[in-house]
GROMACS .gro file of C-alpha atoms in nm:
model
  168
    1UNK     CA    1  12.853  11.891   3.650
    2UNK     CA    2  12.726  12.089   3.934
    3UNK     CA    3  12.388  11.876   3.982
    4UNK     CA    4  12.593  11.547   3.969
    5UNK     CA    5  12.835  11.708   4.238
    6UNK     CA    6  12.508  11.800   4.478
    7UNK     CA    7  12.349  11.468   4.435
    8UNK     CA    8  12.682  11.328   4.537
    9UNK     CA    9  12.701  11.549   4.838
   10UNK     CA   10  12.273  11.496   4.925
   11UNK     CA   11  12.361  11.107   4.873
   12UNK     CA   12  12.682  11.132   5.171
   13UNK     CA   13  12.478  11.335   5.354
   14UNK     CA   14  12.190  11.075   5.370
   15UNK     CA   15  12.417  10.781   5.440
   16UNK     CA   16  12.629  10.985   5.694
   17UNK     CA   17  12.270  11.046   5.909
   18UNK     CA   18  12.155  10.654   5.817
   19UNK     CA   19  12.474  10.513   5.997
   20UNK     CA   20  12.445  10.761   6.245
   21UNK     CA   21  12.048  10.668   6.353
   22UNK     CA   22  12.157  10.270   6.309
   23UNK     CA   23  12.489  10.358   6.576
   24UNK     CA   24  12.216  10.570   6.855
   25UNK     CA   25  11.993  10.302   6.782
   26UNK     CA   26  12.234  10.026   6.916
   27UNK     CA   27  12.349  10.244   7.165
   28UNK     CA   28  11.994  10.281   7.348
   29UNK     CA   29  11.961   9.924   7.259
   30UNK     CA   30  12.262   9.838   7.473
   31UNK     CA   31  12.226  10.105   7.763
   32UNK     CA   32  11.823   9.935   7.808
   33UNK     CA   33  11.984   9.530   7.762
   34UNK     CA   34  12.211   9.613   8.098
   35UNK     CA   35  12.283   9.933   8.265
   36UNK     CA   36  12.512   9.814   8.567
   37UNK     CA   37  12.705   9.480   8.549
   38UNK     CA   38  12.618   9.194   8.826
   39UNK     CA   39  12.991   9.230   8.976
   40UNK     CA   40  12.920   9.613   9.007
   41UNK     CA   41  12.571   9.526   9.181
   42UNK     CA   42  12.694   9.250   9.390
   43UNK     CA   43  12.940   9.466   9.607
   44UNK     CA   44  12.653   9.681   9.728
   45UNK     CA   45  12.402   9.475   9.819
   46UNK     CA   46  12.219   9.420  10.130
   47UNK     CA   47  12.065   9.163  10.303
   48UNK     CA   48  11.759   8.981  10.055
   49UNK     CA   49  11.390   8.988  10.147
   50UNK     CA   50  11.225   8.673   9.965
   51UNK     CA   51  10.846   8.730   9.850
   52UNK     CA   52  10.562   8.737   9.605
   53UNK     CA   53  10.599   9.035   9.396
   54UNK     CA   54  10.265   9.194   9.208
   55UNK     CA   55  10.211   9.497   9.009
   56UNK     CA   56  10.019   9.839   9.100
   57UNK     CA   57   9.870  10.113   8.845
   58UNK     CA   58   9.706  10.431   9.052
   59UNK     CA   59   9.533  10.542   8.722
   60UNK     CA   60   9.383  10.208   8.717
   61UNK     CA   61   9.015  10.164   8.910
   62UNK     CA   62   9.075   9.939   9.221
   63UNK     CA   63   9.059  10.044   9.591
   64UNK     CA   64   9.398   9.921   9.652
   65UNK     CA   65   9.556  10.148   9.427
   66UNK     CA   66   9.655  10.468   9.601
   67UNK     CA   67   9.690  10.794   9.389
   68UNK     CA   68   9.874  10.899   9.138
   69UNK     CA   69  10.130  11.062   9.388
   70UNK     CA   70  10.432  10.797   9.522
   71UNK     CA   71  10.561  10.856   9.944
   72UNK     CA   72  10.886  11.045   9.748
   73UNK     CA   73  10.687  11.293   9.599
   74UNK     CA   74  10.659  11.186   9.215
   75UNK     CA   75  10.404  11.115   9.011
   76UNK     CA   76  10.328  10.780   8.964
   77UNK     CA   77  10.519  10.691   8.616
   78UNK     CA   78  10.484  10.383   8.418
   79UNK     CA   79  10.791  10.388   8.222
   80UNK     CA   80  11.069  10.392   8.438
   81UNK     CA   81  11.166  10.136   8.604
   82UNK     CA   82  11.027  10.171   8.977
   83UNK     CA   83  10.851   9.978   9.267
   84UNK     CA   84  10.667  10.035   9.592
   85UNK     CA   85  10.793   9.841   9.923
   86UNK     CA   86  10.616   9.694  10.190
   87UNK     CA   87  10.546   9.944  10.456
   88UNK     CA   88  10.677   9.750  10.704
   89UNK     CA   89  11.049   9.737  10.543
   90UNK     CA   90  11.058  10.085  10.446
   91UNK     CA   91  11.362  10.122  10.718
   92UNK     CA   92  11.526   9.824  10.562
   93UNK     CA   93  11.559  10.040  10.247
   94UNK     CA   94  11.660  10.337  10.410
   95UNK     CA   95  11.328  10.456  10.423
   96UNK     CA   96  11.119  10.590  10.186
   97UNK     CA   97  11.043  10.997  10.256
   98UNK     CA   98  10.851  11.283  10.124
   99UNK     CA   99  11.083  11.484   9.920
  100UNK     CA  100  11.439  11.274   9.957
  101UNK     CA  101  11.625  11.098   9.715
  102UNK     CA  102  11.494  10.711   9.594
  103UNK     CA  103  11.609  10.425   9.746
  104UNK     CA  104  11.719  10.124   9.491
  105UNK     CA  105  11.712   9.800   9.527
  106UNK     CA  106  11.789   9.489   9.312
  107UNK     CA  107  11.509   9.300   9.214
  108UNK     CA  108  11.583   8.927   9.093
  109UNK     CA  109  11.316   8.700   8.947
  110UNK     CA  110  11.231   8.401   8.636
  111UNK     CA  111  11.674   8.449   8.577
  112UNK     CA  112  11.651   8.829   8.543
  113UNK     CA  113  11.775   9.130   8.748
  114UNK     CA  114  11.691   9.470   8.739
  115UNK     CA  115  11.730   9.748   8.943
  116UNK     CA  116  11.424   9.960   9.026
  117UNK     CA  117  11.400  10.288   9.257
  118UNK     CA  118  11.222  10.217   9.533
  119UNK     CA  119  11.008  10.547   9.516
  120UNK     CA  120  10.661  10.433   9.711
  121UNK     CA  121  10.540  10.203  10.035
  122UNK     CA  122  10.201  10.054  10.070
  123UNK     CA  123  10.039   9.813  10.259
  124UNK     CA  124  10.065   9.503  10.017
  125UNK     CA  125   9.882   9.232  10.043
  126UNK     CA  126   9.937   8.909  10.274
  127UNK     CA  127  10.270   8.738  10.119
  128UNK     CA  128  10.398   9.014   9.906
  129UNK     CA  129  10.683   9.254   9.927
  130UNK     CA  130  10.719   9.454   9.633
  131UNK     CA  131  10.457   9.622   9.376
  132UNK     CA  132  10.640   9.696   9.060
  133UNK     CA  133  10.551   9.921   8.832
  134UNK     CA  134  10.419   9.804   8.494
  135UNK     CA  135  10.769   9.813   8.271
  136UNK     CA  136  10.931   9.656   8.536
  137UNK     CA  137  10.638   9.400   8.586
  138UNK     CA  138  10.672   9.371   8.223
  139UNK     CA  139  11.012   9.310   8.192
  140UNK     CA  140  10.971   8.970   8.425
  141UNK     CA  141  10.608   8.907   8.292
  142UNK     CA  142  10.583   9.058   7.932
  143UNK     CA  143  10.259   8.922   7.910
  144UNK     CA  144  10.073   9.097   8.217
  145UNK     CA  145   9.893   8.798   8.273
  146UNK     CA  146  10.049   8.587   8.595
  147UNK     CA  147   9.958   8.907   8.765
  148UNK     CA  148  10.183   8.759   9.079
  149UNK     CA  149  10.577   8.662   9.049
  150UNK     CA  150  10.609   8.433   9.362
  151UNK     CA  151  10.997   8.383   9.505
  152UNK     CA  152  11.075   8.715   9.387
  153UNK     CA  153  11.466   8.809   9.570
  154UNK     CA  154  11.450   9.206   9.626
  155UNK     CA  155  11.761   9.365   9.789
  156UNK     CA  156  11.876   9.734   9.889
  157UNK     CA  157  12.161   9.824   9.740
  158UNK     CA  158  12.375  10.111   9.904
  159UNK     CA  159  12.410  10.432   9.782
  160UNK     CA  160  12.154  10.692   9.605
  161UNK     CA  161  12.269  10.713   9.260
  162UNK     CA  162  12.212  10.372   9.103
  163UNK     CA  163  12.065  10.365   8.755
  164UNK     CA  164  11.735  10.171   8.720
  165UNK     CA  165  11.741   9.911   8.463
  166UNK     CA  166  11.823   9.540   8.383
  167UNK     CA  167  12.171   9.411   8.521
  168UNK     CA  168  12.396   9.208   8.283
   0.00000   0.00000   0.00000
């Protein structure tokens, strides 16, 4: 009787933490499908820039690089969702400073949005506005291999506590 009554309770147990991995599961699933909805984004957004749009690694080898270090301070990460402007519109995005909050902006390309923190300048080539990171760069190219998005929209969006990620 008593081993039936623990196999009973070890069998609940099990399906209690199975339905409760499948519900976080589909939670993270929908938080990374669309974090902020396109109404929400549309109300604070500033004037668009229109541009080629490439992607930048520091650990990579390449003189154009930089170092590992982004003009806010942090490390240069490859899983967040993150960019580097053109140094000559780092005012348009509230400018980009050693030690102060991200900007954001809204980044619109191939019929997708997401919004990245704008967390480094450089001087980009000829033609181009915006180096993304590689997950964003993946999330428009999943391929890695057009290695240059042209007619990419990227807009500021006001305020300093957006959270990066696709738009729905």
């Amino acid at each position: 009787m008593m081993s039936s009554r623990s196999s009973v309770a070890i069998c609940g147990a099990l399906v209690a933490l199975a339905i409760s991995v499948t519900v976080a599961r589909s939670e993270v699933g929908r938080r990374e499908a669309a974090v902020h909805s396109s109404d929400v984004v549309e109300e604070a957004c500033g004037d668009p820039i229109v541009g080629a749009a490439s992607t930048y690694n520091p650990f990579k080898p390449g003189w154009r690089e930089g170092g590992p270090n982004t003009a806010s301070g942090e490390r240069y990460d490859p899983s967040v969702w993150a960019a580097a402007i053109k140094t000559s519109l780092r005012e348009k995005f509230g400018g980009v400073l050693y030690g102060a909050r991200p900007k954001f902006a809204l980044v619109e390309a191939v019929g997708k949005k997401v919004i990245v923190k704008i967390n480094d300048v450089g001087p980009l080539t000829p033609g181009r506005i915006i180096d993304l990171n590689e997950r964003t760069m993946r999330y428009f190219d999943p391929s890695m291999e057009r290695g240059v998005i042209p007619g990419v929209i990227v807009t500021p969006l006001a305020g300093d506590y957006w959270i990066p990620g696709p738009v729905g």
